[in-house]
Amino acid sequence: MSILKIARLGHPILQKRTSIVKKIPHPSIKKLIKDMTETMLDAKGIGLAAPQVHVSKKIIIFRVPEEAVKNKNSTIEITALINPKITKISKATEDQWEGCLSIPGMTGLVKRSSKITYKGHDMNGNLIKKEAEGLHARIVQHEVDHLMGILYIHRLVDSRAFGFVNEIEDYWKNEKERK
Ligand code: NI
């Protein structure tokens, strides 16, 4: 396995629509998913889409680690999804702060559907179909956006709700400071 170089904001591959993976399982796709997993863990990320490692294909990986959620039952093991599709199953939305390995050190407030179902194939070609809510649903929506060339900064709730993590922690997240 190897750690891959992550494309950062400004690289045109992040704005390109990706192509469908036609052959699953395939050794090169398996290797890519393993390398993406190693890359995501090395960068301490919770999601990664193939274009972020300069591969314009419909592949995402994600996880919901224990430290990211209050309820231990809502953790999700590292999951790879090939050719993923999302369906929104609720009109409810949530605003939450997001980050992205392609925009290091920064964070922005983004509205996402609270509840979705998603489906796709794993690296062995098995169909995965799941319902997701909260952070799990948010990560999948963020990663699938990458496959359409959309970054979270294109979906900000407010154009001012974006900045360096430290500044946002100090000001935006502290209601008193905002007034
Ligand atoms: Ni991202």
PDB file of C-alpha atoms and ligand atoms in Angstrom:
ATOM      1  CA  MET A   1       0.000   0.000   0.000  1.00  0.00           C
ATOM      2  CA  SER A   2       1.060   3.550  -0.444  1.00  0.00           C
ATOM      3  CA  ILE A   3       0.109   7.015   0.683  1.00  0.00           C
ATOM      4  CA  LEU A   4      -1.148   9.089  -2.240  1.00  0.00           C
ATOM      5  CA  LYS A   5      -0.727  12.797  -2.861  1.00  0.00           C
ATOM      6  CA  ILE A   6      -3.894  14.756  -2.071  1.00  0.00           C
ATOM      7  CA  ALA A   7      -5.048  17.377  -4.587  1.00  0.00           C
ATOM      8  CA  ARG A   8      -5.738  20.716  -2.967  1.00  0.00           C
ATOM      9  CA  LEU A   9      -8.221  23.475  -3.718  1.00  0.00           C
ATOM     10  CA  GLY A  10      -7.347  25.016  -7.072  1.00  0.00           C
ATOM     11  CA  HIS A  11      -6.382  21.738  -8.760  1.00  0.00           C
ATOM     12  CA  PRO A  12      -8.763  21.290 -11.720  1.00  0.00           C
ATOM     13  CA  ILE A  13      -9.359  17.584 -11.008  1.00  0.00           C
ATOM     14  CA  LEU A  14     -11.448  18.640  -7.997  1.00  0.00           C
ATOM     15  CA  GLN A  15     -13.890  20.418 -10.317  1.00  0.00           C
ATOM     16  CA  LYS A  16     -14.290  17.635 -12.867  1.00  0.00           C
ATOM     17  CA  ARG A  17     -17.201  15.224 -13.077  1.00  0.00           C
ATOM     18  CA  THR A  18     -15.908  11.707 -12.535  1.00  0.00           C
ATOM     19  CA  SER A  19     -16.549   8.654 -14.676  1.00  0.00           C
ATOM     20  CA  ILE A  20     -18.347   5.464 -13.726  1.00  0.00           C
ATOM     21  CA  VAL A  21     -16.302   2.402 -12.760  1.00  0.00           C
ATOM     22  CA  LYS A  22     -17.340  -0.229 -15.264  1.00  0.00           C
ATOM     23  CA  LYS A  23     -15.517  -3.307 -14.050  1.00  0.00           C
ATOM     24  CA  ILE A  24     -15.886  -4.482 -10.446  1.00  0.00           C
ATOM     25  CA  PRO A  25     -14.100  -6.307  -8.977  1.00  0.00           C
ATOM     26  CA  HIS A  26     -10.841  -5.254 -10.571  1.00  0.00           C
ATOM     27  CA  PRO A  27      -7.324  -5.486  -9.076  1.00  0.00           C
ATOM     28  CA  SER A  28      -6.494  -1.846  -9.904  1.00  0.00           C
ATOM     29  CA  ILE A  29      -9.671  -0.621  -8.181  1.00  0.00           C
ATOM     30  CA  LYS A  30      -8.902  -2.765  -5.123  1.00  0.00           C
ATOM     31  CA  LYS A  31      -5.399  -1.337  -4.950  1.00  0.00           C
ATOM     32  CA  LEU A  32      -6.727   2.215  -5.324  1.00  0.00           C
ATOM     33  CA  ILE A  33      -9.220   1.711  -2.472  1.00  0.00           C
ATOM     34  CA  LYS A  34      -6.490   0.289  -0.223  1.00  0.00           C
ATOM     35  CA  ASP A  35      -4.212   3.219  -1.020  1.00  0.00           C
ATOM     36  CA  MET A  36      -7.067   5.692  -0.469  1.00  0.00           C
ATOM     37  CA  THR A  37      -7.729   4.089   2.920  1.00  0.00           C
ATOM     38  CA  GLU A  38      -4.100   4.415   3.945  1.00  0.00           C
ATOM     39  CA  THR A  39      -4.048   8.019   2.687  1.00  0.00           C
ATOM     40  CA  MET A  40      -7.231   8.945   4.590  1.00  0.00           C
ATOM     41  CA  LEU A  41      -5.978   7.416   7.838  1.00  0.00           C
ATOM     42  CA  ASP A  42      -2.553   9.038   7.473  1.00  0.00           C
ATOM     43  CA  ALA A  43      -4.245  12.426   7.023  1.00  0.00           C
ATOM     44  CA  LYS A  44      -6.609  11.669   9.958  1.00  0.00           C
ATOM     45  CA  GLY A  45      -9.572  12.219   7.662  1.00  0.00           C
ATOM     46  CA  ILE A  46     -13.040  10.683   7.850  1.00  0.00           C
ATOM     47  CA  GLY A  47     -13.720  10.630   4.115  1.00  0.00           C
ATOM     48  CA  LEU A  48     -11.918  10.711   0.815  1.00  0.00           C
ATOM     49  CA  ALA A  49     -13.074  10.735  -2.799  1.00  0.00           C
ATOM     50  CA  ALA A  50     -10.996   9.430  -5.720  1.00  0.00           C
ATOM     51  CA  PRO A  51     -10.589  12.841  -7.429  1.00  0.00           C
ATOM     52  CA  GLN A  52      -8.820  14.016  -4.272  1.00  0.00           C
ATOM     53  CA  VAL A  53      -6.052  11.537  -5.102  1.00  0.00           C
ATOM     54  CA  HIS A  54      -6.060  12.573  -8.782  1.00  0.00           C
ATOM     55  CA  VAL A  55      -8.259   9.725 -10.034  1.00  0.00           C
ATOM     56  CA  SER A  56     -11.417  10.928 -11.785  1.00  0.00           C
ATOM     57  CA  LYS A  57     -13.597   7.917 -10.986  1.00  0.00           C
ATOM     58  CA  LYS A  58     -16.745   7.371  -8.907  1.00  0.00           C
ATOM     59  CA  ILE A  59     -15.167   5.939  -5.763  1.00  0.00           C
ATOM     60  CA  ILE A  60     -15.429   7.210  -2.196  1.00  0.00           C
ATOM     61  CA  ILE A  61     -14.352   5.947   1.196  1.00  0.00           C
ATOM     62  CA  PHE A  62     -15.487   7.111   4.608  1.00  0.00           C
ATOM     63  CA  ARG A  63     -15.732   6.198   8.263  1.00  0.00           C
ATOM     64  CA  VAL A  64     -17.386   7.477  11.405  1.00  0.00           C
ATOM     65  CA  PRO A  65     -14.817   6.988  14.170  1.00  0.00           C
ATOM     66  CA  GLU A  66     -15.677   6.790  17.858  1.00  0.00           C
ATOM     67  CA  GLU A  67     -14.113  10.180  18.626  1.00  0.00           C
ATOM     68  CA  ALA A  68     -16.414  11.904  16.105  1.00  0.00           C
ATOM     69  CA  VAL A  69     -19.753  10.866  17.639  1.00  0.00           C
ATOM     70  CA  LYS A  70     -21.388  10.978  21.058  1.00  0.00           C
ATOM     71  CA  ASN A  71     -23.162   7.678  20.661  1.00  0.00           C
ATOM     72  CA  LYS A  72     -20.793   4.732  20.290  1.00  0.00           C
ATOM     73  CA  ASN A  73     -23.464   2.813  18.376  1.00  0.00           C
ATOM     74  CA  SER A  74     -23.298   5.298  15.510  1.00  0.00           C
ATOM     75  CA  THR A  75     -19.703   4.550  14.508  1.00  0.00           C
ATOM     76  CA  ILE A  76     -19.162   3.271  10.969  1.00  0.00           C
ATOM     77  CA  GLU A  77     -16.248   1.096   9.910  1.00  0.00           C
ATOM     78  CA  ILE A  78     -14.197   2.192   6.908  1.00  0.00           C
ATOM     79  CA  THR A  79     -16.501   1.757   3.925  1.00  0.00           C
ATOM     80  CA  ALA A  80     -15.645   1.966   0.242  1.00  0.00           C
ATOM     81  CA  LEU A  81     -18.431   2.739  -2.214  1.00  0.00           C
ATOM     82  CA  ILE A  82     -18.081   2.433  -5.962  1.00  0.00           C
ATOM     83  CA  ASN A  83     -20.557   4.307  -8.196  1.00  0.00           C
ATOM     84  CA  PRO A  84     -22.530   5.565  -5.177  1.00  0.00           C
ATOM     85  CA  LYS A  85     -26.039   6.994  -5.409  1.00  0.00           C
ATOM     86  CA  ILE A  86     -27.866   8.988  -2.742  1.00  0.00           C
ATOM     87  CA  THR A  87     -31.594   9.396  -2.131  1.00  0.00           C
ATOM     88  CA  LYS A  88     -32.857  11.994   0.336  1.00  0.00           C
ATOM     89  CA  ILE A  89     -35.555  10.482   2.512  1.00  0.00           C
ATOM     90  CA  SER A  90     -36.424  13.454   4.663  1.00  0.00           C
ATOM     91  CA  LYS A  91     -37.017  17.140   4.047  1.00  0.00           C
ATOM     92  CA  ALA A  92     -35.174  17.936   7.264  1.00  0.00           C
ATOM     93  CA  THR A  93     -31.758  19.553   6.991  1.00  0.00           C
ATOM     94  CA  GLU A  94     -28.940  20.287   9.414  1.00  0.00           C
ATOM     95  CA  ASP A  95     -26.282  23.011   9.381  1.00  0.00           C
ATOM     96  CA  GLN A  96     -22.914  21.767  10.536  1.00  0.00           C
ATOM     97  CA  TRP A  97     -19.225  22.665  10.190  1.00  0.00           C
ATOM     98  CA  GLU A  98     -17.282  20.660   7.622  1.00  0.00           C
ATOM     99  CA  GLY A  99     -13.677  20.332   6.627  1.00  0.00           C
ATOM    100  CA  CYS A 100     -11.988  18.704   3.653  1.00  0.00           C
ATOM    101  CA  LEU A 101      -8.557  17.156   3.168  1.00  0.00           C
ATOM    102  CA  SER A 102      -8.266  19.210  -0.047  1.00  0.00           C
ATOM    103  CA  ILE A 103      -8.812  22.454   1.907  1.00  0.00           C
ATOM    104  CA  PRO A 104      -6.561  21.849   4.930  1.00  0.00           C
ATOM    105  CA  GLY A 105      -6.914  23.984   8.043  1.00  0.00           C
ATOM    106  CA  MET A 106     -10.226  25.469   6.995  1.00  0.00           C
ATOM    107  CA  THR A 107     -13.848  24.893   7.890  1.00  0.00           C
ATOM    108  CA  GLY A 108     -17.256  26.041   6.672  1.00  0.00           C
ATOM    109  CA  LEU A 109     -20.897  25.796   7.693  1.00  0.00           C
ATOM    110  CA  VAL A 110     -22.900  23.608   5.304  1.00  0.00           C
ATOM    111  CA  LYS A 111     -26.547  22.580   5.071  1.00  0.00           C
ATOM    112  CA  ARG A 112     -27.111  18.875   4.386  1.00  0.00           C
ATOM    113  CA  SER A 113     -30.054  16.495   4.365  1.00  0.00           C
ATOM    114  CA  SER A 114     -30.493  14.895   7.764  1.00  0.00           C
ATOM    115  CA  LYS A 115     -31.492  11.491   6.457  1.00  0.00           C
ATOM    116  CA  ILE A 116     -30.531   9.682   3.282  1.00  0.00           C
ATOM    117  CA  THR A 117     -30.251   6.240   1.813  1.00  0.00           C
ATOM    118  CA  TYR A 118     -27.259   5.387  -0.300  1.00  0.00           C
ATOM    119  CA  LYS A 119     -26.215   2.499  -2.432  1.00  0.00           C
ATOM    120  CA  GLY A 120     -23.139   1.441  -4.334  1.00  0.00           C
ATOM    121  CA  HIS A 121     -20.786  -1.499  -4.682  1.00  0.00           C
ATOM    122  CA  ASP A 122     -17.911  -2.550  -2.485  1.00  0.00           C
ATOM    123  CA  MET A 123     -14.532  -3.516  -3.947  1.00  0.00           C
ATOM    124  CA  ASN A 124     -15.646  -7.141  -4.335  1.00  0.00           C
ATOM    125  CA  GLY A 125     -18.691  -6.138  -6.335  1.00  0.00           C
ATOM    126  CA  ASN A 126     -21.240  -6.688  -3.572  1.00  0.00           C
ATOM    127  CA  LEU A 127     -24.156  -4.260  -3.437  1.00  0.00           C
ATOM    128  CA  ILE A 128     -24.218  -2.046  -0.354  1.00  0.00           C
ATOM    129  CA  LYS A 129     -27.495  -0.358   0.565  1.00  0.00           C
ATOM    130  CA  LYS A 130     -27.859   1.650   3.738  1.00  0.00           C
ATOM    131  CA  GLU A 131     -29.801   4.308   5.529  1.00  0.00           C
ATOM    132  CA  ALA A 132     -27.796   7.077   7.176  1.00  0.00           C
ATOM    133  CA  GLU A 133     -28.377  10.103   9.361  1.00  0.00           C
ATOM    134  CA  GLY A 134     -26.341  12.723  11.200  1.00  0.00           C
ATOM    135  CA  LEU A 135     -22.592  12.722  10.582  1.00  0.00           C
ATOM    136  CA  HIS A 136     -22.768   9.470   8.608  1.00  0.00           C
ATOM    137  CA  ALA A 137     -25.245  11.027   6.148  1.00  0.00           C
ATOM    138  CA  ARG A 138     -23.233  14.255   6.005  1.00  0.00           C
ATOM    139  CA  ILE A 139     -19.946  12.550   5.111  1.00  0.00           C
ATOM    140  CA  VAL A 140     -21.542  10.505   2.327  1.00  0.00           C
ATOM    141  CA  GLN A 141     -23.157  13.659   0.865  1.00  0.00           C
ATOM    142  CA  HIS A 142     -19.828  15.531   1.071  1.00  0.00           C
ATOM    143  CA  GLU A 143     -17.915  12.710  -0.655  1.00  0.00           C
ATOM    144  CA  VAL A 144     -20.528  12.131  -3.382  1.00  0.00           C
ATOM    145  CA  ASP A 145     -20.393  15.900  -4.090  1.00  0.00           C
ATOM    146  CA  HIS A 146     -16.673  15.462  -4.851  1.00  0.00           C
ATOM    147  CA  LEU A 147     -17.636  13.041  -7.638  1.00  0.00           C
ATOM    148  CA  MET A 148     -19.600  15.840  -9.302  1.00  0.00           C
ATOM    149  CA  GLY A 149     -16.815  18.378  -8.885  1.00  0.00           C
ATOM    150  CA  ILE A 150     -18.583  20.108  -5.998  1.00  0.00           C
ATOM    151  CA  LEU A 151     -16.721  21.176  -2.868  1.00  0.00           C
ATOM    152  CA  TYR A 152     -18.301  22.151   0.443  1.00  0.00           C
ATOM    153  CA  ILE A 153     -17.249  25.762  -0.095  1.00  0.00           C
ATOM    154  CA  HIS A 154     -19.817  25.858  -2.918  1.00  0.00           C
ATOM    155  CA  ARG A 155     -22.552  24.986  -0.447  1.00  0.00           C
ATOM    156  CA  LEU A 156     -21.882  27.365   2.422  1.00  0.00           C
ATOM    157  CA  VAL A 157     -24.934  28.432   4.434  1.00  0.00           C
ATOM    158  CA  ASP A 158     -23.442  31.920   4.540  1.00  0.00           C
ATOM    159  CA  SER A 159     -20.378  33.043   2.568  1.00  0.00           C
ATOM    160  CA  ARG A 160     -18.953  34.451   5.796  1.00  0.00           C
ATOM    161  CA  ALA A 161     -19.276  31.106   7.580  1.00  0.00           C
ATOM    162  CA  PHE A 162     -15.925  29.947   6.292  1.00  0.00           C
ATOM    163  CA  GLY A 163     -12.396  30.368   7.574  1.00  0.00           C
ATOM    164  CA  PHE A 164      -9.426  28.929   9.372  1.00  0.00           C
ATOM    165  CA  VAL A 165     -10.418  26.403  12.028  1.00  0.00           C
ATOM    166  CA  ASN A 166      -8.772  28.345  14.871  1.00  0.00           C
ATOM    167  CA  GLU A 167     -10.472  31.627  14.023  1.00  0.00           C
ATOM    168  CA  ILE A 168     -13.846  29.968  13.544  1.00  0.00           C
ATOM    169  CA  GLU A 169     -13.478  28.182  16.885  1.00  0.00           C
ATOM    170  CA  ASP A 170     -12.656  31.497  18.556  1.00  0.00           C
ATOM    171  CA  TYR A 171     -15.314  33.668  16.929  1.00  0.00           C
ATOM    172  CA  TRP A 172     -18.094  32.038  14.904  1.00  0.00           C
ATOM    173  CA  LYS A 173     -18.747  29.184  17.259  1.00  0.00           C
ATOM    174  CA  ASN A 174     -18.941  31.589  20.153  1.00  0.00           C
ATOM    175  CA  GLU A 175     -22.299  33.329  19.722  1.00  0.00           C
ATOM    176  CA  LYS A 176     -21.317  36.195  22.047  1.00  0.00           C
ATOM    177  CA  GLU A 177     -18.364  37.125  19.853  1.00  0.00           C
ATOM    178  CA  ARG A 178     -20.593  37.355  16.806  1.00  0.00           C
ATOM    179  CA  LYS A 179     -22.728  40.114  18.250  1.00  0.00           C
TER     180      LYS A 179
HETATM  181 NI    NI B   1     -13.745  16.733   0.924  1.00  0.00          NI
END
